[in-house]
JSON list of C-alpha atoms in Angstrom, two decimals:
[
{"chain": "A", "resi": 946, "resn": "MET", "atom": "CA", "xyz": [1.75, 4.15, 17.86]},
{"chain": "A", "resi": 947, "resn": "LYS", "atom": "CA", "xyz": [2.72, 2.18, 21.04]},
{"chain": "A", "resi": 948, "resn": "LYS", "atom": "CA", "xyz": [6.27, 0.81, 21.11]},
{"chain": "A", "resi": 949, "resn": "ALA", "atom": "CA", "xyz": [4.53, -2.50, 21.90]},
{"chain": "A", "resi": 950, "resn": "ASP", "atom": "CA", "xyz": [2.48, -2.48, 18.60]},
{"chain": "A", "resi": 951, "resn": "LEU", "atom": "CA", "xyz": [5.53, -1.33, 16.54]},
{"chain": "A", "resi": 952, "resn": "ASP", "atom": "CA", "xyz": [7.54, -4.41, 18.18]},
{"chain": "A", "resi": 953, "resn": "ARG", "atom": "CA", "xyz": [4.50, -6.80, 17.06]},
{"chain": "A", "resi": 954, "resn": "LEU", "atom": "CA", "xyz": [4.71, -5.42, 13.77]},
{"chain": "A", "resi": 955, "resn": "THR", "atom": "CA", "xyz": [8.31, -5.47, 13.02]},
{"chain": "A", "resi": 956, "resn": "ALA", "atom": "CA", "xyz": [8.49, -9.27, 14.40]},
{"chain": "A", "resi": 957, "resn": "ALA", "atom": "CA", "xyz": [5.73, -10.21, 11.79]},
{"chain": "A", "resi": 958, "resn": "ALA", "atom": "CA", "xyz": [7.29, -8.37, 9.09]},
{"chain": "A", "resi": 959, "resn": "VAL", "atom": "CA", "xyz": [10.90, -9.98, 9.67]},
{"chain": "A", "resi": 960, "resn": "VAL", "atom": "CA", "xyz": [9.20, -13.33, 10.02]},
{"chain": "A", "resi": 961, "resn": "ALA", "atom": "CA", "xyz": [7.23, -12.80, 6.94]},
{"chain": "A", "resi": 962, "resn": "ARG", "atom": "CA", "xyz": [10.56, -11.62, 4.91]},
{"chain": "A", "resi": 963, "resn": "THR", "atom": "CA", "xyz": [11.90, -15.17, 5.69]},
{"chain": "A", "resi": 964, "resn": "ARG", "atom": "CA", "xyz": [9.28, -16.75, 4.14]},
{"chain": "A", "resi": 965, "resn": "ALA", "atom": "CA", "xyz": [9.48, -14.55, 0.70]},
{"chain": "A", "resi": 966, "resn": "TYR", "atom": "CA", "xyz": [9.71, -16.32, -2.56]},
{"chain": "A", "resi": 967, "resn": "ALA", "atom": "CA", "xyz": [12.22, -14.32, -4.35]},
{"chain": "A", "resi": 968, "resn": "PRO", "atom": "CA", "xyz": [14.59, -16.72, -6.59]},
{"chain": "A", "resi": 969, "resn": "TYR", "atom": "CA", "xyz": [15.17, -14.13, -9.00]},
{"chain": "A", "resi": 970, "resn": "SER", "atom": "CA", "xyz": [16.08, -11.07, -7.33]},
{"chain": "A", "resi": 971, "resn": "ASN", "atom": "CA", "xyz": [16.93, -12.52, -3.85]},
{"chain": "A", "resi": 972, "resn": "TYR", "atom": "CA", "xyz": [15.51, -9.60, -2.42]},
{"chain": "A", "resi": 973, "resn": "ARG", "atom": "CA", "xyz": [13.30, -10.75, 0.19]},
{"chain": "A", "resi": 974, "resn": "VAL", "atom": "CA", "xyz": [10.84, -8.36, 1.67]},
{"chain": "A", "resi": 975, "resn": "GLY", "atom": "CA", "xyz": [8.15, -8.60, 4.65]},
{"chain": "A", "resi": 976, "resn": "ALA", "atom": "CA", "xyz": [5.69, -6.27, 5.52]},
{"chain": "A", "resi": 977, "resn": "ALA", "atom": "CA", "xyz": [3.09, -6.20, 8.28]},
{"chain": "A", "resi": 978, "resn": "LEU", "atom": "CA", "xyz": [-0.10, -4.17, 8.81]},
{"chain": "A", "resi": 979, "resn": "LEU", "atom": "CA", "xyz": [-1.52, -3.00, 11.89]},
{"chain": "A", "resi": 980, "resn": "THR", "atom": "CA", "xyz": [-5.62, -2.46, 11.82]},
{"chain": "A", "resi": 981, "resn": "GLU", "atom": "CA", "xyz": [-7.69, -0.07, 13.76]},
{"chain": "A", "resi": 982, "resn": "ALA", "atom": "CA", "xyz": [-9.23, -3.34, 15.31]},
{"chain": "A", "resi": 983, "resn": "GLY", "atom": "CA", "xyz": [-5.36, -3.92, 16.64]},
{"chain": "A", "resi": 984, "resn": "GLN", "atom": "CA", "xyz": [-5.16, -7.05, 14.15]},
{"chain": "A", "resi": 985, "resn": "VAL", "atom": "CA", "xyz": [-1.79, -7.78, 12.36]},
{"chain": "A", "resi": 986, "resn": "HIS", "atom": "CA", "xyz": [-1.63, -8.95, 8.77]},
{"chain": "A", "resi": 987, "resn": "ALA", "atom": "CA", "xyz": [1.69, -9.93, 7.26]},
{"chain": "A", "resi": 988, "resn": "GLY", "atom": "CA", "xyz": [2.68, -10.75, 4.01]},
{"chain": "A", "resi": 989, "resn": "CYS", "atom": "CA", "xyz": [5.86, -11.41, 1.70]},
{"chain": "A", "resi": 990, "resn": "ASN", "atom": "CA", "xyz": [7.12, -10.67, -1.85]},
{"chain": "A", "resi": 991, "resn": "VAL", "atom": "CA", "xyz": [6.12, -13.50, -4.35]},
{"chain": "A", "resi": 992, "resn": "GLU", "atom": "CA", "xyz": [8.23, -13.40, -7.56]},
{"chain": "A", "resi": 993, "resn": "SER", "atom": "CA", "xyz": [7.32, -14.68, -10.74]},
{"chain": "A", "resi": 994, "resn": "SER", "atom": "CA", "xyz": [9.35, -15.12, -14.05]},
{"chain": "A", "resi": 995, "resn": "THR", "atom": "CA", "xyz": [6.91, -12.79, -15.66]},
{"chain": "A", "resi": 996, "resn": "PHE", "atom": "CA", "xyz": [7.83, -9.99, -13.46]},
{"chain": "A", "resi": 997, "resn": "GLY", "atom": "CA", "xyz": [4.49, -8.07, -13.94]},
{"chain": "A", "resi": 998, "resn": "ALA", "atom": "CA", "xyz": [2.77, -10.53, -12.05]},
{"chain": "A", "resi": 999, "resn": "THR", "atom": "CA", "xyz": [5.17, -10.58, -9.06]},
{"chain": "A", "resi": 1000, "resn": "LEU", "atom": "CA", "xyz": [3.51, -9.50, -5.72]},
{"chain": "A", "resi": 1001, "resn": "CYS", "atom": "CA", "xyz": [5.00, -7.46, -3.48]},
{"chain": "A", "resi": 1002, "resn": "ALA", "atom": "CA", "xyz": [5.12, -8.01, 0.41]},
{"chain": "A", "resi": 1003, "resn": "GLU", "atom": "CA", "xyz": [3.11, -4.72, 1.14]},
{"chain": "A", "resi": 1004, "resn": "ARG", "atom": "CA", "xyz": [0.20, -5.99, -1.33]},
{"chain": "A", "resi": 1005, "resn": "SER", "atom": "CA", "xyz": [0.32, -9.16, 0.08]},
{"chain": "A", "resi": 1006, "resn": "ALA", "atom": "CA", "xyz": [-0.15, -7.98, 3.41]},
{"chain": "A", "resi": 1007, "resn": "VAL", "atom": "CA", "xyz": [-3.08, -6.12, 2.01]},
{"chain": "A", "resi": 1008, "resn": "ALA", "atom": "CA", "xyz": [-4.60, -9.31, 0.60]},
{"chain": "A", "resi": 1009, "resn": "ALA", "atom": "CA", "xyz": [-4.22, -11.10, 3.78]},
{"chain": "A", "resi": 1010, "resn": "MET", "atom": "CA", "xyz": [-6.03, -8.26, 5.85]},
{"chain": "A", "resi": 1011, "resn": "VAL", "atom": "CA", "xyz": [-9.05, -8.29, 3.35]},
{"chain": "A", "resi": 1012, "resn": "GLY", "atom": "CA", "xyz": [-9.05, -11.94, 3.25]},
{"chain": "A", "resi": 1013, "resn": "ALA", "atom": "CA", "xyz": [-9.20, -12.10, 7.07]},
{"chain": "A", "resi": 1014, "resn": "GLY", "atom": "CA", "xyz": [-12.23, -9.56, 6.67]},
{"chain": "A", "resi": 1015, "resn": "ASP", "atom": "CA", "xyz": [-10.51, -6.74, 8.14]},
{"chain": "A", "resi": 1016, "resn": "ARG", "atom": "CA", "xyz": [-9.97, -3.36, 6.97]},
{"chain": "A", "resi": 1017, "resn": "ASP", "atom": "CA", "xyz": [-8.55, 0.25, 8.04]},
{"chain": "A", "resi": 1018, "resn": "PRO", "atom": "CA", "xyz": [-4.98, -0.07, 8.67]},
{"chain": "A", "resi": 1019, "resn": "VAL", "atom": "CA", "xyz": [-3.26, 2.29, 10.73]},
{"chain": "A", "resi": 1020, "resn": "ALA", "atom": "CA", "xyz": [0.21, 1.31, 10.51]},
{"chain": "A", "resi": 1021, "resn": "CYS", "atom": "CA", "xyz": [2.81, -0.70, 8.35]},
{"chain": "A", "resi": 1022, "resn": "VAL", "atom": "CA", "xyz": [6.36, -2.23, 8.80]},
{"chain": "A", "resi": 1023, "resn": "VAL", "atom": "CA", "xyz": [8.30, -3.12, 5.74]},
{"chain": "A", "resi": 1024, "resn": "ALA", "atom": "CA", "xyz": [11.26, -5.21, 6.34]},
{"chain": "A", "resi": 1025, "resn": "THR", "atom": "CA", "xyz": [14.23, -5.54, 3.88]},
{"chain": "A", "resi": 1026, "resn": "GLY", "atom": "CA", "xyz": [17.80, -6.87, 3.98]},
{"chain": "A", "resi": 1027, "resn": "GLY", "atom": "CA", "xyz": [20.77, -4.57, 3.56]},
{"chain": "A", "resi": 1028, "resn": "SER", "atom": "CA", "xyz": [22.13, -1.73, 5.53]},
{"chain": "A", "resi": 1029, "resn": "ARG", "atom": "CA", "xyz": [19.49, 0.60, 4.27]},
{"chain": "A", "resi": 1030, "resn": "PRO", "atom": "CA", "xyz": [15.65, 0.39, 4.49]},
{"chain": "A", "resi": 1031, "resn": "ALA", "atom": "CA", "xyz": [13.55, 0.50, 1.42]},
{"chain": "A", "resi": 1032, "resn": "SER", "atom": "CA", "xyz": [10.27, 2.46, 0.71]},
{"chain": "A", "resi": 1033, "resn": "PRO", "atom": "CA", "xyz": [7.23, 0.78, -0.67]},
{"chain": "A", "resi": 1034, "resn": "CYS", "atom": "CA", "xyz": [6.97, 0.99, -4.42]},
{"chain": "A", "resi": 1035, "resn": "GLY", "atom": "CA", "xyz": [4.70, 3.22, -6.33]},
{"chain": "A", "resi": 1036, "resn": "ILE", "atom": "CA", "xyz": [1.94, 0.41, -6.92]},
{"chain": "A", "resi": 1037, "resn": "CYS", "atom": "CA", "xyz": [2.13, -0.48, -2.92]},
{"chain": "A", "resi": 1038, "resn": "ARG", "atom": "CA", "xyz": [1.69, 3.07, -2.20]},
{"chain": "A", "resi": 1039, "resn": "GLN", "atom": "CA", "xyz": [-1.40, 3.16, -4.52]},
{"chain": "A", "resi": 1040, "resn": "VAL", "atom": "CA", "xyz": [-2.70, 0.00, -2.94]},
{"chain": "A", "resi": 1041, "resn": "LEU", "atom": "CA", "xyz": [-2.16, 1.23, 0.50]},
{"chain": "A", "resi": 1042, "resn": "SER", "atom": "CA", "xyz": [-3.88, 4.48, -0.28]},
{"chain": "A", "resi": 1043, "resn": "GLU", "atom": "CA", "xyz": [-7.20, 2.30, -1.16]},
{"chain": "A", "resi": 1044, "resn": "PHE", "atom": "CA", "xyz": [-7.54, 1.60, 2.50]},
{"chain": "A", "resi": 1045, "resn": "ALA", "atom": "CA", "xyz": [-6.24, 4.53, 4.16]},
{"chain": "A", "resi": 1046, "resn": "ASP", "atom": "CA", "xyz": [-5.57, 8.14, 3.70]},
{"chain": "A", "resi": 1047, "resn": "ASP", "atom": "CA", "xyz": [-2.83, 8.33, 5.79]},
{"chain": "A", "resi": 1048, "resn": "LEU", "atom": "CA", "xyz": [-0.97, 5.66, 8.04]},
{"chain": "A", "resi": 1049, "resn": "GLU", "atom": "CA", "xyz": [2.54, 5.32, 9.72]},
{"chain": "A", "resi": 1050, "resn": "VAL", "atom": "CA", "xyz": [5.06, 3.79, 7.64]},
{"chain": "A", "resi": 1051, "resn": "HIS", "atom": "CA", "xyz": [8.28, 2.04, 9.26]},
{"chain": "A", "resi": 1052, "resn": "MET", "atom": "CA", "xyz": [11.12, 0.98, 7.01]},
{"chain": "A", "resi": 1053, "resn": "ILE", "atom": "CA", "xyz": [13.58, -1.47, 8.21]},
{"chain": "A", "resi": 1054, "resn": "ALA", "atom": "CA", "xyz": [16.78, -3.01, 7.27]},
{"chain": "A", "resi": 1055, "resn": "VAL", "atom": "CA", "xyz": [17.43, -6.42, 8.88]},
{"chain": "A", "resi": 1056, "resn": "GLY", "atom": "CA", "xyz": [20.67, -7.98, 9.32]},
{"chain": "A", "resi": 1057, "resn": "SER", "atom": "CA", "xyz": [21.78, -11.63, 8.62]},
{"chain": "A", "resi": 1058, "resn": "ARG", "atom": "CA", "xyz": [20.57, -12.71, 12.19]},
{"chain": "A", "resi": 1059, "resn": "GLY", "atom": "CA", "xyz": [17.15, -11.12, 11.86]},
{"chain": "A", "resi": 1060, "resn": "GLU", "atom": "CA", "xyz": [18.15, -8.02, 13.81]},
{"chain": "A", "resi": 1061, "resn": "VAL", "atom": "CA", "xyz": [17.00, -4.33, 12.87]},
{"chain": "A", "resi": 1062, "resn": "VAL", "atom": "CA", "xyz": [20.15, -2.43, 11.74]},
{"chain": "A", "resi": 1063, "resn": "ALA", "atom": "CA", "xyz": [18.57, 0.67, 10.35]},
{"chain": "A", "resi": 1064, "resn": "HIS", "atom": "CA", "xyz": [15.13, 2.32, 10.70]},
{"chain": "A", "resi": 1065, "resn": "ARG", "atom": "CA", "xyz": [13.19, 5.09, 8.92]},
{"chain": "A", "resi": 1066, "resn": "GLN", "atom": "CA", "xyz": [10.01, 6.39, 9.78]},
{"chain": "A", "resi": 1067, "resn": "SER", "atom": "CA", "xyz": [7.33, 8.11, 7.19]},
{"chain": "A", "resi": 1068, "resn": "THR", "atom": "CA", "xyz": [3.69, 8.27, 6.43]},
{"chain": "A", "resi": 1069, "resn": "LEU", "atom": "CA", "xyz": [1.74, 7.31, 3.62]},
{"chain": "A", "resi": 1070, "resn": "ALA", "atom": "CA", "xyz": [0.77, 10.84, 2.68]},
{"chain": "A", "resi": 1071, "resn": "ALA", "atom": "CA", "xyz": [4.52, 11.98, 2.80]},
{"chain": "A", "resi": 1072, "resn": "LEU", "atom": "CA", "xyz": [5.46, 9.08, 0.46]},
{"chain": "A", "resi": 1073, "resn": "PHE", "atom": "CA", "xyz": [2.35, 9.50, -1.69]},
{"chain": "A", "resi": 1074, "resn": "PRO", "atom": "CA", "xyz": [0.84, 13.15, -1.59]},
{"chain": "A", "resi": 1075, "resn": "GLN", "atom": "CA", "xyz": [-2.31, 13.44, -3.87]},
{"chain": "A", "resi": 1076, "resn": "ALA", "atom": "CA", "xyz": [-3.15, 9.90, -4.12]},
{"chain": "A", "resi": 1077, "resn": "PHE", "atom": "CA", "xyz": [-5.32, 9.14, -6.90]},
{"chain": "A", "resi": 1078, "resn": "ARG", "atom": "CA", "xyz": [-8.68, 7.52, -5.79]},
{"chain": "A", "resi": 1079, "resn": "LEU", "atom": "CA", "xyz": [-11.77, 6.58, -8.07]},
{"chain": "A", "resi": 1080, "resn": "GLY", "atom": "CA", "xyz": [-14.97, 7.05, -7.27]},
{"chain": "A", "resi": 1081, "resn": "GLU", "atom": "CA", "xyz": [-16.33, 7.29, -3.93]},
{"chain": "A", "resi": 1082, "resn": "ALA", "atom": "CA", "xyz": [-14.66, 4.19, -2.38]},
{"chain": "A", "resi": 1083, "resn": "ARG", "atom": "CA", "xyz": [-13.69, 5.90, 0.90]},
{"chain": "A", "resi": 1084, "resn": "GLY", "atom": "CA", "xyz": [-16.64, 8.19, 1.23]},
{"chain": "A", "resi": 1085, "resn": "GLY", "atom": "CA", "xyz": [-15.42, 11.13, -1.00]},
{"chain": "A", "resi": 1086, "resn": "GLY", "atom": "CA", "xyz": [-16.15, 12.54, -4.37]},
{"chain": "A", "resi": 1087, "resn": "ALA", "atom": "CA", "xyz": [-15.22, 11.24, -7.69]},
{"chain": "A", "resi": 1088, "resn": "GLU", "atom": "CA", "xyz": [-12.35, 13.60, -7.55]},
{"chain": "A", "resi": 1089, "resn": "ARG", "atom": "CA", "xyz": [-9.89, 14.43, -4.77]},
{"chain": "A", "resi": 1090, "resn": "VAL", "atom": "CA", "xyz": [-9.64, 17.85, -3.59]},
{"chain": "A", "resi": 1091, "resn": "SER", "atom": "CA", "xyz": [-6.05, 19.50, -4.05]},
{"chain": "A", "resi": 1092, "resn": "SER", "atom": "CA", "xyz": [-4.36, 21.54, -1.50]},
{"chain": "A", "resi": 1093, "resn": "VAL", "atom": "CA", "xyz": [-4.57, 24.71, -3.92]},
{"chain": "A", "resi": 1094, "resn": "GLY", "atom": "CA", "xyz": [-8.32, 24.55, -4.15]},
{"chain": "A", "resi": 1095, "resn": "PRO", "atom": "CA", "xyz": [-11.08, 22.60, -5.32]},
{"chain": "A", "resi": 1096, "resn": "ALA", "atom": "CA", "xyz": [-11.09, 20.75, -8.78]},
{"chain": "A", "resi": 1097, "resn": "LYS", "atom": "CA", "xyz": [-13.39, 22.18, -11.42]},
{"chain": "A", "resi": 1098, "resn": "ARG", "atom": "CA", "xyz": [-15.39, 20.16, -13.54]},
{"chain": "A", "resi": 1099, "resn": "ALA", "atom": "CA", "xyz": [-16.81, 20.83, -17.14]},
{"chain": "A", "resi": 1100, "resn": "ALA", "atom": "CA", "xyz": [-20.55, 20.81, -17.44]},
{"chain": "A", "resi": 1101, "resn": "PRO", "atom": "CA", "xyz": [-21.76, 17.95, -19.17]},
{"chain": "A", "resi": 1102, "resn": "LYS", "atom": "CA", "xyz": [-22.14, 18.49, -22.90]},
{"chain": "A", "resi": 1103, "resn": "LYS", "atom": "CA", "xyz": [-26.00, 17.74, -24.26]},
{"chain": "A", "resi": 1104, "resn": "ARG", "atom": "CA", "xyz": [-26.15, 15.29, -26.81]},
{"chain": "A", "resi": 1105, "resn": "ALA", "atom": "CA", "xyz": [-28.48, 15.40, -29.86]},
{"chain": "A", "resi": 1106, "resn": "ALA", "atom": "CA", "xyz": [-31.11, 12.58, -29.90]},
{"chain": "A", "resi": 1107, "resn": "PRO", "atom": "CA", "xyz": [-30.25, 10.19, -32.55]},
{"chain": "A", "resi": 1108, "resn": "LYS", "atom": "CA", "xyz": [-31.84, 10.26, -35.65]},
{"chain": "A", "resi": 1109, "resn": "ARG", "atom": "CA", "xyz": [-34.48, 7.67, -36.54]},
{"chain": "A", "resi": 1110, "resn": "ARG", "atom": "CA", "xyz": [-34.76, 6.16, -40.08]},
{"chain": "A", "resi": 1111, "resn": "GLY", "atom": "CA", "xyz": [-37.18, 8.15, -42.30]},
{"chain": "A", "resi": 1112, "resn": "GLN", "atom": "CA", "xyz": [-36.51, 11.29, -40.43]}
]
């Protein structure tokens, strides 16, 4: 990814982080996605008092991307506070894998004045190896092929025809 694109994504993630709704954890997160089309889509975490309904920043950015009619992310920046960057949670990794087999993932820690104090880089494939995919959503088969060989499928069992009354 070009430095200019990384700078645009970082700025969008940092701004999105300031808009987070985090009254319970006070842990504000912003995320931004860059798509093949060159568009940037940002999102922030939105907490709920029923914690299972909380929306992570990465999923919020995916929702913004889909809502804008865009697809195919190629990079993601996740901005958190503190001295160490945080990586996307498992649910976010799964949702990102719905749209990309792999993408760059940049994790940044943001200081009190909005400056980047730490940066880590990885890929979605490294963070989420052997991602689960249901059906043929990405043009593949119903099962993913592992790195150790193709998946084996059992032959379907034949079912006996149902008996009718009087038989």
